[in-house]
PDB file of C-alpha atoms (C1' of nucleotides) in Angstrom:
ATOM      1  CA  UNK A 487     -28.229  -4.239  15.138  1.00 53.00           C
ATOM      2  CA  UNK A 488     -29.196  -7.310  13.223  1.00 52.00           C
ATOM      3  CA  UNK A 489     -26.754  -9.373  11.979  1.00 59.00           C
ATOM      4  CA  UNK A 490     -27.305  -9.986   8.195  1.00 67.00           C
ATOM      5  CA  UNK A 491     -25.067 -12.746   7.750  1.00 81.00           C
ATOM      6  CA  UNK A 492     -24.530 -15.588   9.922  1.00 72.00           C
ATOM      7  CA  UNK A 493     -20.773 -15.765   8.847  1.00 91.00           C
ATOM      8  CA  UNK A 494     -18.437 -13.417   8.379  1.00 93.00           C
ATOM      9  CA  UNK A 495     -16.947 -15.684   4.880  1.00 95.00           C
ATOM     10  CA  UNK A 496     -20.413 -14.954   3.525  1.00 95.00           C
ATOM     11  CA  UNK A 497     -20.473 -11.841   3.758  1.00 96.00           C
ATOM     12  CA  UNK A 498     -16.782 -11.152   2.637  1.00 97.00           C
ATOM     13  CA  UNK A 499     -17.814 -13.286  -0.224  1.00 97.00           C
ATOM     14  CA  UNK A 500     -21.115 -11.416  -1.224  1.00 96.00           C
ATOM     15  CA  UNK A 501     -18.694  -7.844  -1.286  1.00 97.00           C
ATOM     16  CA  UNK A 502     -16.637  -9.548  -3.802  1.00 97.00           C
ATOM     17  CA  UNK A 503     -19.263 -10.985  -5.721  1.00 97.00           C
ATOM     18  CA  UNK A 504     -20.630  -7.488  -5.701  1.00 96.00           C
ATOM     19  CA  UNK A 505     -17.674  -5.207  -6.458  1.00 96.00           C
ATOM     20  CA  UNK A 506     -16.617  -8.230  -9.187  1.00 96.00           C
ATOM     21  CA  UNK A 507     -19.985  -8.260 -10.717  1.00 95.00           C
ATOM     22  CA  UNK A 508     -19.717  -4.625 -10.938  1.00 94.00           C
ATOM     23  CA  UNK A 509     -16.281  -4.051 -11.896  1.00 94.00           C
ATOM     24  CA  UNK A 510     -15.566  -7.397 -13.787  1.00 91.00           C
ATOM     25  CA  UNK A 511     -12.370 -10.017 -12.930  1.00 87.00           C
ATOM     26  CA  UNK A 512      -9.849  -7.759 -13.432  1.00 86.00           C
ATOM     27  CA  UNK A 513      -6.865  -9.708 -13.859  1.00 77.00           C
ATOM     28  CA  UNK A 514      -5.220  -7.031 -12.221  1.00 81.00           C
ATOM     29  CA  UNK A 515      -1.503  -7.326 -11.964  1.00 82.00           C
ATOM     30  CA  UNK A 516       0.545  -3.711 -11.024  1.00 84.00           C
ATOM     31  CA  UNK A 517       3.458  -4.846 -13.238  1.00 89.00           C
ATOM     32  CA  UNK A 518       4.805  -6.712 -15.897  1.00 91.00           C
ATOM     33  CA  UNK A 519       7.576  -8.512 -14.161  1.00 96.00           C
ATOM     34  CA  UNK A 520       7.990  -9.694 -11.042  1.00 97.00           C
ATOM     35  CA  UNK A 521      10.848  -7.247 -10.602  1.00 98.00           C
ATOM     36  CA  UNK A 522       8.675  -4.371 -11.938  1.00 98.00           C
ATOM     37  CA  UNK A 523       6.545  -5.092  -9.080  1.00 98.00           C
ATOM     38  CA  UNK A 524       8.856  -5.085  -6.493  1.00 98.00           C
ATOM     39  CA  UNK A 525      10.219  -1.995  -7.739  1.00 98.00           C
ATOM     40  CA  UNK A 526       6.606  -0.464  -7.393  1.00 98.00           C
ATOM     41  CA  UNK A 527       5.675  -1.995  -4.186  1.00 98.00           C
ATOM     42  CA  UNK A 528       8.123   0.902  -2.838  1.00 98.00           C
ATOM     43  CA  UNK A 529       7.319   3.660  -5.131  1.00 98.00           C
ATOM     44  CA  UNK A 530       3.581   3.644  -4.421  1.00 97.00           C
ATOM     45  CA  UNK A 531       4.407   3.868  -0.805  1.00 98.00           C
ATOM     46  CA  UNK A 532       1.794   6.561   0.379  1.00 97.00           C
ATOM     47  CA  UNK A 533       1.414   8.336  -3.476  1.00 96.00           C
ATOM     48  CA  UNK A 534      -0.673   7.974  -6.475  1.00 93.00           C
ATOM     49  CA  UNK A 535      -0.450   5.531  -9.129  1.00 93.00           C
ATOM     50  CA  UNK A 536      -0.420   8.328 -11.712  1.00 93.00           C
ATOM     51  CA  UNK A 537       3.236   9.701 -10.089  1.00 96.00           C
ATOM     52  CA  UNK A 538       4.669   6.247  -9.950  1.00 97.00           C
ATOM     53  CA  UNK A 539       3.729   5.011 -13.581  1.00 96.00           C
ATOM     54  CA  UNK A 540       5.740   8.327 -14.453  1.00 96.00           C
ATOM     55  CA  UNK A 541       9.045   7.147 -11.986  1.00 98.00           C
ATOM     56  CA  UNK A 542       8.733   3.308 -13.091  1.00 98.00           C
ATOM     57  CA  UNK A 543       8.274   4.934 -16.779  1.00 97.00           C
ATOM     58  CA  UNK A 544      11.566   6.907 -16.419  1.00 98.00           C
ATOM     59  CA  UNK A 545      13.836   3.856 -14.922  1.00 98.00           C
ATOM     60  CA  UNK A 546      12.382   2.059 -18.101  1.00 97.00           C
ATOM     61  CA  UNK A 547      13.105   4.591 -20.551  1.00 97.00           C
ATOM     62  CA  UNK A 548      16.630   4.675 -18.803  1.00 98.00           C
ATOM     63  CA  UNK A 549      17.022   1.107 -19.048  1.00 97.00           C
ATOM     64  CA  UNK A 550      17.852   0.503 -15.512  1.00 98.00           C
ATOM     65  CA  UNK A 551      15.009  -1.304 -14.380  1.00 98.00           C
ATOM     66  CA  UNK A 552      17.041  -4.772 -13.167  1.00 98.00           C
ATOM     67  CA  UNK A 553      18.399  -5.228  -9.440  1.00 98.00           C
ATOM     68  CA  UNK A 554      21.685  -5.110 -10.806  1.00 98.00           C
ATOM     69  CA  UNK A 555      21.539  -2.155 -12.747  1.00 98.00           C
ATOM     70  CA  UNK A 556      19.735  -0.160 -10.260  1.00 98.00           C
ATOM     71  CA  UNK A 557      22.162  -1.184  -7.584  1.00 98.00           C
ATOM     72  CA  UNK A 558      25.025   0.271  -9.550  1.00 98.00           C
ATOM     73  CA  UNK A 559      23.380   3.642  -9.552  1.00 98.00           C
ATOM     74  CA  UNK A 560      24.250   6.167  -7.238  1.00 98.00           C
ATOM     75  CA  UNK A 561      21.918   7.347  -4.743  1.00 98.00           C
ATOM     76  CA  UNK A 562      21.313  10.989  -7.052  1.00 98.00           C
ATOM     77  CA  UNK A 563      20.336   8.755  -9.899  1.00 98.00           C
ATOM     78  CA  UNK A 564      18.259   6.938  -9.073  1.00 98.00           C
ATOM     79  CA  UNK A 565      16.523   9.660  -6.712  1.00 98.00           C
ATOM     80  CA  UNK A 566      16.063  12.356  -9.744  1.00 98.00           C
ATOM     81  CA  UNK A 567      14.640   8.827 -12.071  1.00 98.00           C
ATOM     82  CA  UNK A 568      12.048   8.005  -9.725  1.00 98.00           C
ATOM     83  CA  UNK A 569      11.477  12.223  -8.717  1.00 98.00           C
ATOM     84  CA  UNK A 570       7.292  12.046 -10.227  1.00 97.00           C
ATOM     85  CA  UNK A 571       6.994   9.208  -7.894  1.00 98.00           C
ATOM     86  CA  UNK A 572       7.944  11.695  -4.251  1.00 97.00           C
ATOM     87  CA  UNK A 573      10.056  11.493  -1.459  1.00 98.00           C
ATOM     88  CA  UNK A 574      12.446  10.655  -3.877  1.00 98.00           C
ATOM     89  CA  UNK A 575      15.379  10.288  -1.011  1.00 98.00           C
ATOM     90  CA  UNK A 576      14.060   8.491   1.546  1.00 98.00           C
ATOM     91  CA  UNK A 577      12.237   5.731  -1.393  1.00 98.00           C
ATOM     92  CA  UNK A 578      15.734   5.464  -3.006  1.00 98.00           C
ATOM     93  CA  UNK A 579      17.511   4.798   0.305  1.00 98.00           C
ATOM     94  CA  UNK A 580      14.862   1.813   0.529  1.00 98.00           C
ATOM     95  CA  UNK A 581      14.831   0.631  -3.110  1.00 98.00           C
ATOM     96  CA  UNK A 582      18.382   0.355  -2.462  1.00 98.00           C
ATOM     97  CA  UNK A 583      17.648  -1.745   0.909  1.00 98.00           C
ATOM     98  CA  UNK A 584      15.178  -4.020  -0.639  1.00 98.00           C
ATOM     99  CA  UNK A 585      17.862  -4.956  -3.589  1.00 98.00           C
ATOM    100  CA  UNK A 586      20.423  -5.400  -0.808  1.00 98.00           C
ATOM    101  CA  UNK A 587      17.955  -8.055   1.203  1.00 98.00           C
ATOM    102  CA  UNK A 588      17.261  -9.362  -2.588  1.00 98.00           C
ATOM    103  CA  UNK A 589      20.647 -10.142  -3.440  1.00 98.00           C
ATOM    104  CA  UNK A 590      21.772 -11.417  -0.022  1.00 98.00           C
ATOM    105  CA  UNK A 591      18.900 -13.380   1.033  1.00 98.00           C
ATOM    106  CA  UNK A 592      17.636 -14.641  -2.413  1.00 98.00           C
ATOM    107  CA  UNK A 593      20.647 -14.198  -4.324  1.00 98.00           C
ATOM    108  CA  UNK A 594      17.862 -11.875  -7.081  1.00 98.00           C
ATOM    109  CA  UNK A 595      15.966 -14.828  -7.235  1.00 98.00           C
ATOM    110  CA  UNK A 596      12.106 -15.013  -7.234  1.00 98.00           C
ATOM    111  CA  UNK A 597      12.072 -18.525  -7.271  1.00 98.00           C
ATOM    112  CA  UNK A 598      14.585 -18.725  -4.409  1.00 98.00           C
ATOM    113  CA  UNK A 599      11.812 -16.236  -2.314  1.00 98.00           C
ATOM    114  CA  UNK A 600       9.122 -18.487  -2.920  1.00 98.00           C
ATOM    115  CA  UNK A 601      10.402 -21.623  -2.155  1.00 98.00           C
ATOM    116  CA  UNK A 602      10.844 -20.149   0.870  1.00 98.00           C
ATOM    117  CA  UNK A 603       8.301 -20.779   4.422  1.00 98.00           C
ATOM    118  CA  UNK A 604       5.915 -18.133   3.648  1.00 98.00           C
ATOM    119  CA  UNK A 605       6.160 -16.026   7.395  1.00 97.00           C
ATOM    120  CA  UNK A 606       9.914 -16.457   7.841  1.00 98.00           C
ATOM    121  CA  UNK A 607      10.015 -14.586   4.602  1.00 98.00           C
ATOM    122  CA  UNK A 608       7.279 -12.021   5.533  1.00 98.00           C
ATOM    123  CA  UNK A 609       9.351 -11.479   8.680  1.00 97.00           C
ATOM    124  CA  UNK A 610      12.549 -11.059   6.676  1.00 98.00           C
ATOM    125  CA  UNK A 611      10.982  -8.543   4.326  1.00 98.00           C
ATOM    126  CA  UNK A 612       9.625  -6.281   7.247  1.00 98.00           C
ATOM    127  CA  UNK A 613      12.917  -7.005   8.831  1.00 97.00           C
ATOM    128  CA  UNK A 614      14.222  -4.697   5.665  1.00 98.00           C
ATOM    129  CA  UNK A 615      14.705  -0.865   5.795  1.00 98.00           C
ATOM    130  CA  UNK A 616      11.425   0.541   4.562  1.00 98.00           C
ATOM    131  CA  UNK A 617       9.132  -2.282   4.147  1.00 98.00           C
ATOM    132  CA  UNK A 618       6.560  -2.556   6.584  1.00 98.00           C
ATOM    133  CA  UNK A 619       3.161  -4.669   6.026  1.00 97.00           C
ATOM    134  CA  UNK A 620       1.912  -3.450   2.726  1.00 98.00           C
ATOM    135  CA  UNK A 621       4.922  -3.204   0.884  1.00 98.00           C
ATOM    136  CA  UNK A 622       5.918  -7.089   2.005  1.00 98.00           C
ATOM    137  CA  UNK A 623       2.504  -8.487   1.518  1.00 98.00           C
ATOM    138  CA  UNK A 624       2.827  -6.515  -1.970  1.00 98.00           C
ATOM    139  CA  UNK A 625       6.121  -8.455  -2.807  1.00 98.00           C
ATOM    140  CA  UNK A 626       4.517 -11.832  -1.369  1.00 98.00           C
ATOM    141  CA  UNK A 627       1.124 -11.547  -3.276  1.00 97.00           C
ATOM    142  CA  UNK A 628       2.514 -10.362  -6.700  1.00 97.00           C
ATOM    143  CA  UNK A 629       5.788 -11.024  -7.051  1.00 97.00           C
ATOM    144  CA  UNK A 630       5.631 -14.610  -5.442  1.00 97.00           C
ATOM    145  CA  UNK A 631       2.000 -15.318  -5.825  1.00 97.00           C
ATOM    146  CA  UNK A 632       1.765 -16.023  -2.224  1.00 98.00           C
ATOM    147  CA  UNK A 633      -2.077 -15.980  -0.211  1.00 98.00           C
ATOM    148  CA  UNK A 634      -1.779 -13.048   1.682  1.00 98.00           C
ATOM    149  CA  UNK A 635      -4.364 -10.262   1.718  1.00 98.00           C
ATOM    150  CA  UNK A 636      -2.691  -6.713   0.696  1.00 98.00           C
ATOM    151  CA  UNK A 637      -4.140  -3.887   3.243  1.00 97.00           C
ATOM    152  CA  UNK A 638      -4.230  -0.658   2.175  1.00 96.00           C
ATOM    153  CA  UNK A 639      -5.507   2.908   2.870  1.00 95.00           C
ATOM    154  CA  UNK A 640      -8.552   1.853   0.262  1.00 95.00           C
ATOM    155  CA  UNK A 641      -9.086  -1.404   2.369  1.00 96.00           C
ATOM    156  CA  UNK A 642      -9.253   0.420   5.080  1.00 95.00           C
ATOM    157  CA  UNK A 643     -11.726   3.138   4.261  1.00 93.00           C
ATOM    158  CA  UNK A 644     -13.749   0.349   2.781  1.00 94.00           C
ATOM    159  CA  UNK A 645     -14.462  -1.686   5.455  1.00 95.00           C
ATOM    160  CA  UNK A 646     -14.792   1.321   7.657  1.00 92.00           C
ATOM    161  CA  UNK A 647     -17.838   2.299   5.527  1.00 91.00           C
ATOM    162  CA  UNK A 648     -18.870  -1.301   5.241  1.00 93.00           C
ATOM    163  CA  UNK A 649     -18.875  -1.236   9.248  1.00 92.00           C
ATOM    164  CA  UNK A 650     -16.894  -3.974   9.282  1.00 94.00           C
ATOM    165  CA  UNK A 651     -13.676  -2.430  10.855  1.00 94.00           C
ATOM    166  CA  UNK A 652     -13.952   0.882  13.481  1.00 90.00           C
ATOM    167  CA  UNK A 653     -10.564   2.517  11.947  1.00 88.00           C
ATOM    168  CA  UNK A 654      -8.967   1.653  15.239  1.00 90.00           C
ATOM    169  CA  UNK A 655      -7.511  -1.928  14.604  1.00 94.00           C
ATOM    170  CA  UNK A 656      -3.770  -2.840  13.254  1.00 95.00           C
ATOM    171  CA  UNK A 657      -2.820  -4.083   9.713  1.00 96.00           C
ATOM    172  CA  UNK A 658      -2.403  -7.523  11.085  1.00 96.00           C
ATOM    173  CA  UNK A 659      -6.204  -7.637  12.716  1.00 96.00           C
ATOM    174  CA  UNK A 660      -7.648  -6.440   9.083  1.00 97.00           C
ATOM    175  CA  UNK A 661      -5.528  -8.534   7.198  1.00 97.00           C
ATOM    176  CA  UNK A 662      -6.912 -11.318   9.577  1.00 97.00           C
ATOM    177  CA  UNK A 663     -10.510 -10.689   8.872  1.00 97.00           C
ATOM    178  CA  UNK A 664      -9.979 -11.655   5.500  1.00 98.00           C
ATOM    179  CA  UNK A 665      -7.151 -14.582   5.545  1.00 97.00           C
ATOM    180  CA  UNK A 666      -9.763 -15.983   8.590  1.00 96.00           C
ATOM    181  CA  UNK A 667     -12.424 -15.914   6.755  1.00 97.00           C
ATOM    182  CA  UNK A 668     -11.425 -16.446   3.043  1.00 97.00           C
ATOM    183  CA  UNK A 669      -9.618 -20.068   1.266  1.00 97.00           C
ATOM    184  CA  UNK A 670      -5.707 -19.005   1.068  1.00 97.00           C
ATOM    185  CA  UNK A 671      -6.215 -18.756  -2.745  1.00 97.00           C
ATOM    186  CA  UNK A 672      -3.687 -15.673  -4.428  1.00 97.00           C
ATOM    187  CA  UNK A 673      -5.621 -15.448  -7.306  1.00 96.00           C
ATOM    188  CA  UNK A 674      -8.962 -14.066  -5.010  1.00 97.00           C
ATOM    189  CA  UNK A 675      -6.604 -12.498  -2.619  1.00 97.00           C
ATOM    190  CA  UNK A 676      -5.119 -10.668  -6.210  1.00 96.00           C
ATOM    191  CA  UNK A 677      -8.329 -10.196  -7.208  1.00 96.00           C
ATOM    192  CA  UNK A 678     -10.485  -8.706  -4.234  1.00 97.00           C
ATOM    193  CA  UNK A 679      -7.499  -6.264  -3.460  1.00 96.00           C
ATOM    194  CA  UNK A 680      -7.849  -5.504  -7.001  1.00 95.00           C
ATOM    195  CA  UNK A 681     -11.863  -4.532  -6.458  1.00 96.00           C
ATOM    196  CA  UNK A 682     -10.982  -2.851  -3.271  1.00 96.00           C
ATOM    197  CA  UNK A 683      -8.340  -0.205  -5.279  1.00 94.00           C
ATOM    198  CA  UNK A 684     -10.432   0.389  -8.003  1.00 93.00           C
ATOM    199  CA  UNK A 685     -13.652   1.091  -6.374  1.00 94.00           C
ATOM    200  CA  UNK A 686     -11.643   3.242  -3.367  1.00 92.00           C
ATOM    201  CA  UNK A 687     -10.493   5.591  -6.407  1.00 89.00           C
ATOM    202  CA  UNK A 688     -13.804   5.881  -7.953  1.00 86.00           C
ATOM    203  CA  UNK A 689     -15.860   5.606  -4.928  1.00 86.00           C
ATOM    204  CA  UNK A 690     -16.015   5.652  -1.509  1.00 82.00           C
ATOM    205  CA  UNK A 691     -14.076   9.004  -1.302  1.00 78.00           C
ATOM    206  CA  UNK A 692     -14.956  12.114  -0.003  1.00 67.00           C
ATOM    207  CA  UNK A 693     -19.000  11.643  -0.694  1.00 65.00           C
ATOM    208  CA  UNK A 694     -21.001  10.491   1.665  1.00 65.00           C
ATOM    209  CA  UNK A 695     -23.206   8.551  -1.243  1.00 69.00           C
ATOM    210  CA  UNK A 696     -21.602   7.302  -4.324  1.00 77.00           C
ATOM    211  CA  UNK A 697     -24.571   7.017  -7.316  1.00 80.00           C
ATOM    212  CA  UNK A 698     -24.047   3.256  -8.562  1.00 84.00           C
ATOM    213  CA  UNK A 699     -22.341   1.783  -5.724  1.00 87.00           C
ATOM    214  CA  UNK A 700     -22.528  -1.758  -5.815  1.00 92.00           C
ATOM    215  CA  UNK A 701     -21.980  -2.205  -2.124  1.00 92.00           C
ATOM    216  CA  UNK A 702     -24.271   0.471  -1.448  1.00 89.00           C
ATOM    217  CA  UNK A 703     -26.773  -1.363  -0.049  1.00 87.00           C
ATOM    218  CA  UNK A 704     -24.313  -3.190   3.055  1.00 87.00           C
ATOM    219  CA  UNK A 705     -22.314   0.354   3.375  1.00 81.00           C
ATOM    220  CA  UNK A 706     -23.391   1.611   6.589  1.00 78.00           C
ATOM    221  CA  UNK A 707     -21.320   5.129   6.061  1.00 71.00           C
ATOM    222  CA  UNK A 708     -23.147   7.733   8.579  1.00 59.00           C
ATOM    223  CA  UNK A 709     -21.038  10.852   7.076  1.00 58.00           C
ATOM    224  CA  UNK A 710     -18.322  10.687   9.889  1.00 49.00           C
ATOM    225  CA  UNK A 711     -14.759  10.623   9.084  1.00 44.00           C
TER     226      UNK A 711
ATOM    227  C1'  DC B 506      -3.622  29.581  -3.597  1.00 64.03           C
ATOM    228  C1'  DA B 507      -5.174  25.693  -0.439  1.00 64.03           C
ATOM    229  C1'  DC B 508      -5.976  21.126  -0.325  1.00 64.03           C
ATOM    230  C1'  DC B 509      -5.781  16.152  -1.513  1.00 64.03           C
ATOM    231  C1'  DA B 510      -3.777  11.343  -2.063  1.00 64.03           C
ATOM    232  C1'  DG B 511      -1.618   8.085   1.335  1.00 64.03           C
ATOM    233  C1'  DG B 512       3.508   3.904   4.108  1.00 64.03           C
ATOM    234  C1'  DC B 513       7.154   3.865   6.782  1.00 64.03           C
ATOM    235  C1'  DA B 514      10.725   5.127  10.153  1.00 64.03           C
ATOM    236  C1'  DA B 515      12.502   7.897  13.666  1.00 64.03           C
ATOM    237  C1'  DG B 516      12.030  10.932  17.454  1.00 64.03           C
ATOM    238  C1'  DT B 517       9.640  12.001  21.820  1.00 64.03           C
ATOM    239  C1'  DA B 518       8.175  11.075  26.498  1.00 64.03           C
TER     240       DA B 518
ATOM    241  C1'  DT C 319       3.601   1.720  24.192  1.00 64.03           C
ATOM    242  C1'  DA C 320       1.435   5.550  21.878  1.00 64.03           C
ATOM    243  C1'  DC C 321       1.704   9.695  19.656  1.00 64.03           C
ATOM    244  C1'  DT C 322       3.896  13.018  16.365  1.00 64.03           C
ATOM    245  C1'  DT C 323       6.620  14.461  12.533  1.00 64.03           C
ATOM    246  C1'  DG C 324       9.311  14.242   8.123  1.00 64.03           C
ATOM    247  C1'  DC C 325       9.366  12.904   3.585  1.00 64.03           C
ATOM    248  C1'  DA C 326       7.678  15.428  -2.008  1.00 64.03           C
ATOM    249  C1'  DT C 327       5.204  14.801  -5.953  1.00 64.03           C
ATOM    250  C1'  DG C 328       1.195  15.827  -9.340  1.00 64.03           C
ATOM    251  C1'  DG C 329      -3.721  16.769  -9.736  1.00 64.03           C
ATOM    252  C1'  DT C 330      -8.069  19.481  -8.478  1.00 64.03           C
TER     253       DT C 330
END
DNA sequence: CACCAGGCAAGTA
DNA sequence: TACTTGCATGGT
């Protein structure tokens, strides 16, 4: 197979440039706090954005969207608030841990996380109940604005299709391909995660071709799962 | 009605 | 270490 680009940076690069060009800079930014994010870092754990905007809608409506105010909740609360978003038990057991580590590490304080060294505080987070790679790369990315790529299940399929990953390697080895290969800037990291999510929902599905694909041409998707 | 999306932890061996 | 299962919803 012939190598179309002598770097792997160039051709990370050209996907952005493509699915950007396509899809515009999005700006794209889950929440509109830092604690709103952290809140939906956890609810969007394996579900659709549709059932979490409904959960994060009801703590606001409820006006218990602060650490504080969610941590005085008990457990039934806050699991029939966040019900739309699923497993409703087992995400309030760890939106509880996560405000536990947040108060006791960082005292509910952003600032306090990011002033932190950047993997002593990954490894804290995935040291928490419930947060494994995504969800603390989520919290470091957007709530702290730190350079680490976000992998998810639309990364994944991506490069898959892209032939760029097999589907066999660990969240750390993707994540590598891009923080390798890319400048350790979180506005492109925000930005290229952002291309990957919207494109995964619209294409790159189910269908083996996608009409208007702008990576279409470097997808090298042979119909197998 | 069947099926889909889609992280993490805990149990098994 | 590697594999399997539980967790629950809303949309098609």
């Amino acid at each position: 197979m012939i190598r179309r680009f002598a770097k792997r940076s160039e051709q990370l690069l050209r996907i952005y440039e493509l699915l950007s060009g396509h899809y515009g800079n999005l700006g794209w930014w889950p929440g509109e706090t830092p604690f709103e994010m952290m809140v939906l870092a956890v609810l969007t754990q394996n579900t659709a954005w549709s059932n979490v905007e409904k959960a994060i809608a009801n703590l606001k409506s409820n006006g218990v969207l602060s650490p504080e105010k969610l941590l005085a909740l008990a457990h039934d609360e806050i699991a029939s608030m966040i019900k739309p978003a699923g497993y409703f038990n087992v995400k309030t057991k760890r939106l509880t841990a996560l405000l536990e580590f947040f108060r006791d590490e960082y005292s509910f304080s952003f600032e306090k996380m990011a002033s932190e060294e950047l993997s002593l505080a990954r490894l804290k987070l995935l040291n928490t109940h419930g947060v494994g790679g995504e969800t603390a790369d989520s919290i470091l990315l957007y709530c702290v604005n730190k350079p680490v790529f976000v992998i998810d299940a639309y990364t994944r399929r991506i490069l898959k299709r892209l032939g760029i990953a097999d589907g066999e390697e660990s969240y750390e080895d993707l994540q590598g391909i891009f923080m390798r290969n890319l400048p350790a800037d979180p506005a492109l990291f925000n930005d290229y995660h952002a291309q990957f999510v919207i494109h995964g929902k619209t294409m790159c599905r189910t269908k083996p071709l996608c009409a208007g694909c702008p990576i279409a041409g470097m997808c090298s998707y042979n119909g197998k799962k």
